[in-house]
Coordinates of C-alpha atoms and ligand atoms in Angstrom, one line a residue:
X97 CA -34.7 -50.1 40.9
X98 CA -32.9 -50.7 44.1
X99 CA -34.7 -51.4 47.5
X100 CA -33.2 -48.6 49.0
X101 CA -34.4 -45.4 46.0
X102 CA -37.7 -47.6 46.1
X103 CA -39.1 -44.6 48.5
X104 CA -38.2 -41.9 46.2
X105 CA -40.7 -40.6 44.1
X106 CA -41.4 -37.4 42.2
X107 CA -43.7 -36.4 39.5
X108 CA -44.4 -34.2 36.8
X109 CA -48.0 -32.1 37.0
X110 CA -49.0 -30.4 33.9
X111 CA -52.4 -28.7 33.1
X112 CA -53.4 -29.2 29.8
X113 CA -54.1 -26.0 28.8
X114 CA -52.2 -26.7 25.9
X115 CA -49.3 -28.5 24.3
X116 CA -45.7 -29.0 26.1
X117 CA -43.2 -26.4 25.2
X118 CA -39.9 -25.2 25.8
X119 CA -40.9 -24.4 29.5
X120 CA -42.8 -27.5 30.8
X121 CA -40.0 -29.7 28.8
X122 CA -37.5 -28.1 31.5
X123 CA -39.8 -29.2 34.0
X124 CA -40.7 -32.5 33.3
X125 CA -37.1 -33.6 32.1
X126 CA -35.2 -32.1 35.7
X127 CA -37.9 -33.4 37.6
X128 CA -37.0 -36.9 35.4
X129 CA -33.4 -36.6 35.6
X130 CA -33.6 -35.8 39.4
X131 CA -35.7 -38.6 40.4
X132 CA -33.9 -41.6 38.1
X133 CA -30.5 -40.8 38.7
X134 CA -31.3 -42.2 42.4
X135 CA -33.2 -44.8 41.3
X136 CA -36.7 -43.3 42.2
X137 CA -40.1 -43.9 40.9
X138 CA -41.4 -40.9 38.8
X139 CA -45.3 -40.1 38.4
X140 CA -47.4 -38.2 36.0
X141 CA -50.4 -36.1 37.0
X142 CA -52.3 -34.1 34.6
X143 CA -54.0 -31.3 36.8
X144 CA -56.8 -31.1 34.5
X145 CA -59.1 -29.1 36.8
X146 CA -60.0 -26.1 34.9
X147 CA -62.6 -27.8 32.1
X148 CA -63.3 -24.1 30.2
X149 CA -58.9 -24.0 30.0
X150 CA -58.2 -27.0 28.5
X151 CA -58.2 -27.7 24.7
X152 CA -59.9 -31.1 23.5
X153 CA -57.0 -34.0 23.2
X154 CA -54.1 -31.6 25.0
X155 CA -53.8 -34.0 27.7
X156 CA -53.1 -36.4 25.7
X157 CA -50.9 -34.4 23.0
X158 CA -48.8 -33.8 26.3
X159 CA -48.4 -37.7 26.7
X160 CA -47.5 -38.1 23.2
X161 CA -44.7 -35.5 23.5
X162 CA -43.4 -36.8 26.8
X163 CA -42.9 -40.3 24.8
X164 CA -41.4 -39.0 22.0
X165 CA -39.1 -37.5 24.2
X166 CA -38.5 -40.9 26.0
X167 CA -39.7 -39.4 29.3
X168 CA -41.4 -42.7 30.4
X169 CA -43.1 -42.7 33.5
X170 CA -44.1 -44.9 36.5
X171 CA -47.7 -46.4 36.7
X172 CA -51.0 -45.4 35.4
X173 CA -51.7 -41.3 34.8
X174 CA -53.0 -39.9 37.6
X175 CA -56.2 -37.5 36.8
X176 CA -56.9 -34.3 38.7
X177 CA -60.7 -34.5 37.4
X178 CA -61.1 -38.2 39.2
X179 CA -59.9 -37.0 42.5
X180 CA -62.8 -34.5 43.2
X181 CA -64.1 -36.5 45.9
X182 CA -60.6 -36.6 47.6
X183 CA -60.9 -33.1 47.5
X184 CA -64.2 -32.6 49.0
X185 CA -63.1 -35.0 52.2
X186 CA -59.3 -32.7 52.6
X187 CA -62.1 -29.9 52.9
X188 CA -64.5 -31.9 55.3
X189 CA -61.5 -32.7 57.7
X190 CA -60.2 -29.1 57.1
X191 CA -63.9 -27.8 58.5
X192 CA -63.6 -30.2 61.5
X193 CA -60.4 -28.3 62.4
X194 CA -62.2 -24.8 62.3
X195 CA -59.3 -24.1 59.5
X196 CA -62.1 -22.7 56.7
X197 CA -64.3 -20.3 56.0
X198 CA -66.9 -19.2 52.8
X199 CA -66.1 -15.9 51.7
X200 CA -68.2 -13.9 48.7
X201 CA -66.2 -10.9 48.4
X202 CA -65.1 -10.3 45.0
X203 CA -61.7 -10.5 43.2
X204 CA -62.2 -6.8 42.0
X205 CA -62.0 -6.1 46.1
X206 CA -59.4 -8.0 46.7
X207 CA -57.0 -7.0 43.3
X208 CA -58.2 -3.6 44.9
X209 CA -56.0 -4.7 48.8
X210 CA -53.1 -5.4 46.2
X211 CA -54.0 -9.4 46.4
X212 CA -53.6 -9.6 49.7
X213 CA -56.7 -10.3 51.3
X214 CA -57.5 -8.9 54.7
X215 CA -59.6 -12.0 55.7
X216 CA -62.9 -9.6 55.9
X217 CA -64.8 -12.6 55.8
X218 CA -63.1 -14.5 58.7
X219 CA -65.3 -12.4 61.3
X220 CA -68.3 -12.8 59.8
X221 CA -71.2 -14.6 62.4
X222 CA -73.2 -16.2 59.4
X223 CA -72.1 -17.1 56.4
X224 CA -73.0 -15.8 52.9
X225 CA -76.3 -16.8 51.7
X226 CA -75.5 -16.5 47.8
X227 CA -72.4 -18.7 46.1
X228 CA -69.2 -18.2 48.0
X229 CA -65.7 -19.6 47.9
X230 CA -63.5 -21.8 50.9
X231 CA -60.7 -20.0 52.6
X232 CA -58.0 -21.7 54.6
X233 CA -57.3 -19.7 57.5
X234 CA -53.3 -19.0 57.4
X235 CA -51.6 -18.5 60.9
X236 CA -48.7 -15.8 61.5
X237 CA -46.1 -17.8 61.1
X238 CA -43.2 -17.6 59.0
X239 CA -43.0 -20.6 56.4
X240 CA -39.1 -21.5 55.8
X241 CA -37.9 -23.8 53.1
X242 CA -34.3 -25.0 52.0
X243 CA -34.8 -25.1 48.4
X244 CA -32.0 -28.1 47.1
X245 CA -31.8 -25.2 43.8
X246 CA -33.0 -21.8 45.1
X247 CA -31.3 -22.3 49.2
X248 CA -33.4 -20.2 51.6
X249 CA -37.0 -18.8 50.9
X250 CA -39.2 -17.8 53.7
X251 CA -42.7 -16.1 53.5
X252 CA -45.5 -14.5 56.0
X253 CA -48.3 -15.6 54.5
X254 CA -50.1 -13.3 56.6
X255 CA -48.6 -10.7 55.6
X256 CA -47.8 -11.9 51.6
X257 CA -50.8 -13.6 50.7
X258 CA -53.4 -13.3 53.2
X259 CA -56.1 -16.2 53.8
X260 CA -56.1 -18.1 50.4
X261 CA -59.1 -20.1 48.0
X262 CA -59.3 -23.6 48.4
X263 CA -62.7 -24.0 46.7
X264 CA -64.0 -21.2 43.8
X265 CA -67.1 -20.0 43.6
X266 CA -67.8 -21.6 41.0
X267 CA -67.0 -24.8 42.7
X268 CA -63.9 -25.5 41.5
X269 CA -61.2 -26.8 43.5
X270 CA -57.6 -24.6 43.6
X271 CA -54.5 -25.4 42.5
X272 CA -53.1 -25.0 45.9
X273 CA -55.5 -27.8 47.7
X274 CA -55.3 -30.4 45.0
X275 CA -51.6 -30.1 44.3
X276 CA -50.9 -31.2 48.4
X277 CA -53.9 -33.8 48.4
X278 CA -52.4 -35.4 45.6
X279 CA -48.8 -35.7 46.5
X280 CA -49.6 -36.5 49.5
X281 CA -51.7 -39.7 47.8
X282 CA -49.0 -40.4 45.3
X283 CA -46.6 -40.5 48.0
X284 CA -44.4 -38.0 46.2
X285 CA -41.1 -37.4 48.4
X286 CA -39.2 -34.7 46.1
X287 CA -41.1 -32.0 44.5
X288 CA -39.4 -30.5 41.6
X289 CA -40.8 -27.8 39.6
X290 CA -40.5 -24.2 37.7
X291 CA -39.4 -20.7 39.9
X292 CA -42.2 -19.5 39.8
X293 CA -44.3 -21.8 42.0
X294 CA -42.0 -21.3 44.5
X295 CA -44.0 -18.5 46.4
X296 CA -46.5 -20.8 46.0
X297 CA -45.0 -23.6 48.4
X298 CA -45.3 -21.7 51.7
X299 CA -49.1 -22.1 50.9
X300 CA -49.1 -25.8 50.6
X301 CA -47.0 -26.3 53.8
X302 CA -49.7 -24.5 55.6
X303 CA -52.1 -26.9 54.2
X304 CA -49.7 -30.0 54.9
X305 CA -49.0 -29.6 58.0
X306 CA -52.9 -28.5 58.4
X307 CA -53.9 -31.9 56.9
X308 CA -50.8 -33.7 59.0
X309 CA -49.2 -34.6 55.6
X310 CA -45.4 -35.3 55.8
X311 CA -43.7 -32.1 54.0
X312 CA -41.4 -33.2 50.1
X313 CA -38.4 -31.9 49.5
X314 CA -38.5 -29.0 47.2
X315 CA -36.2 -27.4 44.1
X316 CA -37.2 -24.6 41.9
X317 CA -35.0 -24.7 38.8
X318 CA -35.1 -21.4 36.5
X319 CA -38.2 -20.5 34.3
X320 CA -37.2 -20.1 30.3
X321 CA -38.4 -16.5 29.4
X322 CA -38.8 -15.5 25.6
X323 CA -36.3 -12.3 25.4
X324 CA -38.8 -9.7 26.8
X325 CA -38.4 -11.3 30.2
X326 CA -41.7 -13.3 29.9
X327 CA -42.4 -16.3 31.1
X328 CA -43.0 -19.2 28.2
X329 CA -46.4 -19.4 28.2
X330 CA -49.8 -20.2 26.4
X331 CA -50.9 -16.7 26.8
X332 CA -47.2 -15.4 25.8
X333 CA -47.2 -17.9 22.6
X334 CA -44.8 -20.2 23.4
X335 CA -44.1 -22.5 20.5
X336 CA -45.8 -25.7 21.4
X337 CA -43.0 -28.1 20.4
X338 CA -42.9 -30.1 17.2
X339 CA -42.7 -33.6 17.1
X340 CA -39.7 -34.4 15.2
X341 CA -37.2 -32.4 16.8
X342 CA -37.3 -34.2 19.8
X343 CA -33.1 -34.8 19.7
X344 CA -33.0 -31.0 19.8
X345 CA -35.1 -30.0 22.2
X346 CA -33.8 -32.3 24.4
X347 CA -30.1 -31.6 23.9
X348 CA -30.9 -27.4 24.5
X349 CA -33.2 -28.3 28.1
X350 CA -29.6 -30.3 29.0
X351 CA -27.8 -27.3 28.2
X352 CA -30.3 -24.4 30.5
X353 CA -29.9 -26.6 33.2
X354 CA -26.2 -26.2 32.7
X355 CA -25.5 -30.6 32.7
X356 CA -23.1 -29.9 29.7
X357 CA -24.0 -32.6 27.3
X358 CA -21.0 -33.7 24.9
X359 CA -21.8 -32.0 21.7
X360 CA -22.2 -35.1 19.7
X361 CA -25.2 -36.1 21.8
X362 CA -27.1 -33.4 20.0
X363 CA -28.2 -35.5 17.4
X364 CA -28.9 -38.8 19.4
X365 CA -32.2 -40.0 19.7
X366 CA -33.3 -39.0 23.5
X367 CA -33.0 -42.3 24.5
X368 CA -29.2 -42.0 24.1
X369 CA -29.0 -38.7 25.2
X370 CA -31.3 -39.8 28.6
X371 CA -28.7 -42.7 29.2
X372 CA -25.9 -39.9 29.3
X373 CA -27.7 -37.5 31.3
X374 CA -29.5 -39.4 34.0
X375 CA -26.0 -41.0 35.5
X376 CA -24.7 -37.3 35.0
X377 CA -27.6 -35.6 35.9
X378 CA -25.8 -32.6 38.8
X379 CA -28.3 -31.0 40.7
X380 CA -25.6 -28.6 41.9
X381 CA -25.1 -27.1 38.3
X382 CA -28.6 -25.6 37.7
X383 CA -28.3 -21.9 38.2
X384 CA -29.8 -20.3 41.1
X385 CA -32.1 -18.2 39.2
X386 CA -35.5 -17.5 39.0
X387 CA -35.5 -16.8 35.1
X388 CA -33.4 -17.2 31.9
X389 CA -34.2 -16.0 28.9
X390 CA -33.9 -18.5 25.7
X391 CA -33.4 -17.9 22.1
X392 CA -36.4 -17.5 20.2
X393 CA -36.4 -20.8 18.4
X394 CA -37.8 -22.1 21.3
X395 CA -40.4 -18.5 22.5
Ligands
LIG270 N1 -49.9 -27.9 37.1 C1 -48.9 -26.9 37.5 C2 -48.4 -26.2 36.2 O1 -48.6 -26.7 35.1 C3 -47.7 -27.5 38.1 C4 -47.9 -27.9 39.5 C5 -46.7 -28.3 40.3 O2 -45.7 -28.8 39.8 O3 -46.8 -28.2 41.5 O4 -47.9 -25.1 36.3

């Protein structure tokens, strides 16, 4: 690594609510590419939050896959479930700043405002005396973002989301908090990541700049879509992928993000085919789409 890439870093986040497929591979392996290609140091954080989601031994069928596919990464794992007390302080200094609240209206009420939520409980003098979740209280701004994939994005979140759950009721902590208190603490500098947590991101530059964390860069490359248009999924069935096709899968995630691997890299083992692609790896060539559909080998 050279002194000067030794301040890039990016990482690759799954929840292990299952194994890897098609989908996350894109993810994890343009995130790779993206980050080694300048020399940078590339992290793994497995957002394991969500205890009642996550199948016995996925995390670490993820970590297995990601080896087999010679997608080494920097350091120890990171886990989401041994940060909980980083969590509690982000929302401790969030309360000093007057930027929370405890709401207990329900997610029937709020499917029922068309999910956004008209910050009922924002006025309230006391707060609910029965469980209740943490709202960050978003300001009327407009959130703009030069996407190095997607170019311009900009969001109200007042008007597109509305004040959003940092803590459940049930006590879990959201996606949304954890994800910017732990890239902050990794020092992650370039965030790359699937389409469709980009309307995601004006949400956790409210809460960066709200915590007085420096802002990553950001890229949203395409999601894979099985040929009905949906997203490749656990609850759409995606094929978890197998083990020994490793070369394949590989070869076909070069080819959606439009790199156009030589065609006799499709057999090599990915540790060949990585040596091709990071040195080639052209940001400039993934589409500017939000979804692709593949070929149902692979949905
Ligand atoms: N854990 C999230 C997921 O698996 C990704 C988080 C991120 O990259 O910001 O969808």
């Amino acid at each position: 690594m050279t002194a000067a890439s030794d301040n890039i870093i990016g990482r690759f986040a799954p929840s292990p609510s299952g194994a890897l497929h098609f989908g996350s591979l894109l993810a994890a392996l343009a995130s790779f590419l993206d980050i080694r290609s300048r020399g940078g140091q590339w992290l793994l954080r497995m957002e394991d939050l969500d205890p009642a989601r996550e199948p016995p031994g996925a995390a670490d069928q993820i970590l297995f896959t990601l080896e087999d596919l010679a997608l080494t990464w920097d350091g120890p794992v990171l886990y989401q479930s041994s940060r909980l007390e980083a969590y509690s302080t982000a929302l401790a200094t969030l309360s000093t700043r007057d930027l929370i609240y405890q709401c207990d209206c329900s997610r029937q009420r709020v499917r029922a405002l068309g999910g956004v939520y008209d910050n009922l409980c924002r006025a309230r003098l006391t707060p609910p005396a029965g469980s209740s979740a943490t709202r960050f209280k978003v300001s009327d701004v407009l959130y703009t973002l030069e996407d190095r994939i997607q170019g311009h994005f900009s969001q109200s979140l007042v008007q597109e989301c509305g004040d959003f759950v940092l803590r459940r009721r049930d006590g879990l902590f959201a996606y949304q908090l954890a994800v910017v208190v732990d890239d902050h603490y990794q020092g992650v500098t370039d965030i790359l990541r699937g389409h469709d947590l980009l309307d995601s991101t004006p949400r956790q530059m409210a809460l960066q700049q709200a915590l007085a964390c420096p802002q990553p860069t950001y890229a949203h490359i395409p999601v894979a879509t099985n040929q009905q248009g949906q997203k490749l999924s656990k609850q759409h069935f995606a094929r978890p992928l197998q083990r020994n096709s490793a070369s394949d899968y590989m070869y076909e995630a070069l080819a959606f993000l439009r790199q156009r691997p030589p065609a006799e890299l499709r057999k090599a083992p990915p540790t060949e085919q990585l040596a091709w692609a990071i040195p080639n790896w052209d940001i400039q060539r993934v589409p500017k789409l939000a979804t692709i559909p593949v070929n149902s080998s692979f949905s």
